[in-house]
Each structure stands twice: as structure tokens, then as C-alpha cells.
Amino acid sequence: MSKKGREKNTKNKAKHARLVAQKKNRKKTEVAVRKERLKNIIKKIKENSK
């Protein structure tokens, strides 16, 4: 028999989805920042070598 009343686990699922999305966004921004730093370092090296 199914449970009567409030839906089961909807709060936990929503919370988990939000936390996973935060983690993905944080990782994505870290990767972007790292790429930008590396680009700047390479650019400075090229300028100094000329």
C-alpha cells in the first residue's frame, strides 16, 4: 500500500539536487579561473621572452 499524506523524500531530494548543483557550479568556476590564470602566465612569459 502506498503512503498516505505528504509525499515521501521530496524535501531531501530537492536539497540534494541544490547541493549537487552548487558543487558543479563551484567546480566549473574553479576550472575557468585556473584556465584564465594559466593564460595570463603564458602571455607574460611570451612577452618577456621577446
PDB file of N, CA and C in Angstrom, residues 12-48:
ATOM      1  N   ASN A  12      14.210  16.144   0.888  1.00  0.00           N
ATOM      2  CA  ASN A  12      15.582  15.663   0.787  1.00  0.00           C
ATOM      3  C   ASN A  12      16.079  15.669  -0.645  1.00  0.00           C
ATOM      4  N   LYS A  13      15.217  15.281  -1.579  1.00  0.00           N
ATOM      5  CA  LYS A  13      15.607  15.251  -2.984  1.00  0.00           C
ATOM      6  C   LYS A  13      15.910  16.661  -3.487  1.00  0.00           C
ATOM      7  N   ALA A  14      15.066  17.616  -3.111  1.00  0.00           N
ATOM      8  CA  ALA A  14      15.273  18.998  -3.544  1.00  0.00           C
ATOM      9  C   ALA A  14      16.562  19.549  -2.947  1.00  0.00           C
ATOM     10  N   LYS A  15      16.801  19.260  -1.683  1.00  0.00           N
ATOM     11  CA  LYS A  15      18.011  19.733  -1.015  1.00  0.00           C
ATOM     12  C   LYS A  15      19.246  19.126  -1.658  1.00  0.00           C
ATOM     13  N   HIS A  16      19.187  17.836  -1.940  1.00  0.00           N
ATOM     14  CA  HIS A  16      20.314  17.154  -2.564  1.00  0.00           C
ATOM     15  C   HIS A  16      20.592  17.718  -3.953  1.00  0.00           C
ATOM     16  N   ALA A  17      19.543  17.938  -4.719  1.00  0.00           N
ATOM     17  CA  ALA A  17      19.715  18.484  -6.068  1.00  0.00           C
ATOM     18  C   ALA A  17      20.360  19.872  -6.009  1.00  0.00           C
ATOM     19  N   ARG A  18      19.951  20.679  -5.039  1.00  0.00           N
ATOM     20  CA  ARG A  18      20.514  22.025  -4.892  1.00  0.00           C
ATOM     21  C   ARG A  18      21.993  21.948  -4.513  1.00  0.00           C
ATOM     22  N   LEU A  19      22.322  21.060  -3.597  1.00  0.00           N
ATOM     23  CA  LEU A  19      23.712  20.930  -3.164  1.00  0.00           C
ATOM     24  C   LEU A  19      24.602  20.409  -4.289  1.00  0.00           C
ATOM     25  N   VAL A  20      24.106  19.469  -5.063  1.00  0.00           N
ATOM     26  CA  VAL A  20      24.879  18.944  -6.186  1.00  0.00           C
ATOM     27  C   VAL A  20      25.083  20.028  -7.236  1.00  0.00           C
ATOM     28  N   ALA A  21      24.060  20.837  -7.476  1.00  0.00           N
ATOM     29  CA  ALA A  21      24.185  21.937  -8.434  1.00  0.00           C
ATOM     30  C   ALA A  21      25.218  22.945  -7.949  1.00  0.00           C
ATOM     31  N   GLN A  22      25.227  23.250  -6.657  1.00  0.00           N
ATOM     32  CA  GLN A  22      26.228  24.167  -6.103  1.00  0.00           C
ATOM     33  C   GLN A  22      27.631  23.620  -6.315  1.00  0.00           C
ATOM     34  N   LYS A  23      27.791  22.332  -6.077  1.00  0.00           N
ATOM     35  CA  LYS A  23      29.098  21.699  -6.221  1.00  0.00           C
ATOM     36  C   LYS A  23      29.576  21.772  -7.676  1.00  0.00           C
ATOM     37  N   LYS A  24      28.664  21.489  -8.624  1.00  0.00           N
ATOM     38  CA  LYS A  24      29.015  21.556 -10.040  1.00  0.00           C
ATOM     39  C   LYS A  24      29.417  22.968 -10.435  1.00  0.00           C
ATOM     40  N   ASN A  25      28.642  23.968  -9.987  1.00  0.00           N
ATOM     41  CA  ASN A  25      28.943  25.358 -10.325  1.00  0.00           C
ATOM     42  C   ASN A  25      30.275  25.796  -9.742  1.00  0.00           C
ATOM     43  N   ARG A  26      30.554  25.387  -8.509  1.00  0.00           N
ATOM     44  CA  ARG A  26      31.817  25.744  -7.868  1.00  0.00           C
ATOM     45  C   ARG A  26      32.984  25.135  -8.638  1.00  0.00           C
ATOM     46  N   LYS A  27      32.851  23.881  -9.038  1.00  0.00           N
ATOM     47  CA  LYS A  27      33.909  23.201  -9.791  1.00  0.00           C
ATOM     48  C   LYS A  27      34.122  23.889 -11.139  1.00  0.00           C
ATOM     49  N   LYS A  28      33.016  24.262 -11.794  1.00  0.00           N
ATOM     50  CA  LYS A  28      33.099  24.902 -13.104  1.00  0.00           C
ATOM     51  C   LYS A  28      33.832  26.241 -13.007  1.00  0.00           C
ATOM     52  N   THR A  29      33.532  27.020 -11.976  1.00  0.00           N
ATOM     53  CA  THR A  29      34.196  28.312 -11.826  1.00  0.00           C
ATOM     54  C   THR A  29      35.666  28.138 -11.475  1.00  0.00           C
ATOM     55  N   GLU A  30      35.994  27.118 -10.667  1.00  0.00           N
ATOM     56  CA  GLU A  30      37.396  26.865 -10.338  1.00  0.00           C
ATOM     57  C   GLU A  30      38.192  26.529 -11.589  1.00  0.00           C
ATOM     58  N   VAL A  31      37.620  25.719 -12.463  1.00  0.00           N
ATOM     59  CA  VAL A  31      38.295  25.353 -13.710  1.00  0.00           C
ATOM     60  C   VAL A  31      38.492  26.587 -14.586  1.00  0.00           C
ATOM     61  N   ALA A  32      37.471  27.428 -14.680  1.00  0.00           N
ATOM     62  CA  ALA A  32      37.564  28.630 -15.501  1.00  0.00           C
ATOM     63  C   ALA A  32      38.630  29.587 -14.965  1.00  0.00           C
ATOM     64  N   VAL A  33      38.670  29.759 -13.650  1.00  0.00           N
ATOM     65  CA  VAL A  33      39.663  30.646 -13.031  1.00  0.00           C
ATOM     66  C   VAL A  33      41.066  30.113 -13.283  1.00  0.00           C
ATOM     67  N   ARG A  34      41.234  28.818 -13.158  1.00  0.00           N
ATOM     68  CA  ARG A  34      42.552  28.213 -13.368  1.00  0.00           C
ATOM     69  C   ARG A  34      43.011  28.403 -14.816  1.00  0.00           C
ATOM     70  N   LYS A  35      42.097  28.192 -15.767  1.00  0.00           N
ATOM     71  CA  LYS A  35      42.438  28.390 -17.174  1.00  0.00           C
ATOM     72  C   LYS A  35      42.863  29.832 -17.433  1.00  0.00           C
ATOM     73  N   GLU A  36      42.129  30.771 -16.849  1.00  0.00           N
ATOM     74  CA  GLU A  36      42.434  32.196 -17.037  1.00  0.00           C
ATOM     75  C   GLU A  36      43.807  32.528 -16.463  1.00  0.00           C
ATOM     76  N   ARG A  37      44.121  31.996 -15.289  1.00  0.00           N
ATOM     77  CA  ARG A  37      45.441  32.226 -14.686  1.00  0.00           C
ATOM     78  C   ARG A  37      46.546  31.681 -15.569  1.00  0.00           C
ATOM     79  N   LEU A  38      46.350  30.474 -16.085  1.00  0.00           N
ATOM     80  CA  LEU A  38      47.363  29.874 -16.951  1.00  0.00           C
ATOM     81  C   LEU A  38      47.555  30.687 -18.226  1.00  0.00           C
ATOM     82  N   LYS A  39      46.456  31.177 -18.795  1.00  0.00           N
ATOM     83  CA  LYS A  39      46.556  32.014 -19.990  1.00  0.00           C
ATOM     84  C   LYS A  39      47.384  33.261 -19.701  1.00  0.00           C
ATOM     85  N   ASN A  40      47.121  33.892 -18.550  1.00  0.00           N
ATOM     86  CA  ASN A  40      47.869  35.095 -18.187  1.00  0.00           C
ATOM     87  C   ASN A  40      49.338  34.794 -17.982  1.00  0.00           C
ATOM     88  N   ILE A  41      49.657  33.678 -17.353  1.00  0.00           N
ATOM     89  CA  ILE A  41      51.053  33.305 -17.126  1.00  0.00           C
ATOM     90  C   ILE A  41      51.758  33.070 -18.453  1.00  0.00           C
ATOM     91  N   ILE A  42      51.121  32.349 -19.357  1.00  0.00           N
ATOM     92  CA  ILE A  42      51.709  32.074 -20.667  1.00  0.00           C
ATOM     93  C   ILE A  42      51.914  33.369 -21.441  1.00  0.00           C
ATOM     94  N   LYS A  43      50.937  34.269 -21.350  1.00  0.00           N
ATOM     95  CA  LYS A  43      51.033  35.560 -22.034  1.00  0.00           C
ATOM     96  C   LYS A  43      52.220  36.364 -21.509  1.00  0.00           C
ATOM     97  N   LYS A  44      52.417  36.411 -20.189  1.00  0.00           N
ATOM     98  CA  LYS A  44      53.533  37.140 -19.601  1.00  0.00           C
ATOM     99  C   LYS A  44      54.862  36.528 -20.019  1.00  0.00           C
ATOM    100  N   ILE A  45      54.934  35.218 -20.047  1.00  0.00           N
ATOM    101  CA  ILE A  45      56.175  34.549 -20.458  1.00  0.00           C
ATOM    102  C   ILE A  45      56.516  34.891 -21.895  1.00  0.00           C
ATOM    103  N   LYS A  46      55.525  34.870 -22.768  1.00  0.00           N
ATOM    104  CA  LYS A  46      55.757  35.199 -24.170  1.00  0.00           C
ATOM    105  C   LYS A  46      56.216  36.656 -24.324  1.00  0.00           C
ATOM    106  N   GLU A  47      55.619  37.564 -23.560  1.00  0.00           N
ATOM    107  CA  GLU A  47      56.006  38.970 -23.634  1.00  0.00           C
ATOM    108  C   GLU A  47      57.445  39.176 -23.131  1.00  0.00           C
ATOM    109  N   ASN A  48      57.805  38.483 -22.069  1.00  0.00           N
ATOM    110  CA  ASN A  48      59.146  38.635 -21.500  1.00  0.00           C
ATOM    111  C   ASN A  48      60.218  37.997 -22.370  1.00  0.00           C
TER     112      ASN A  48
END
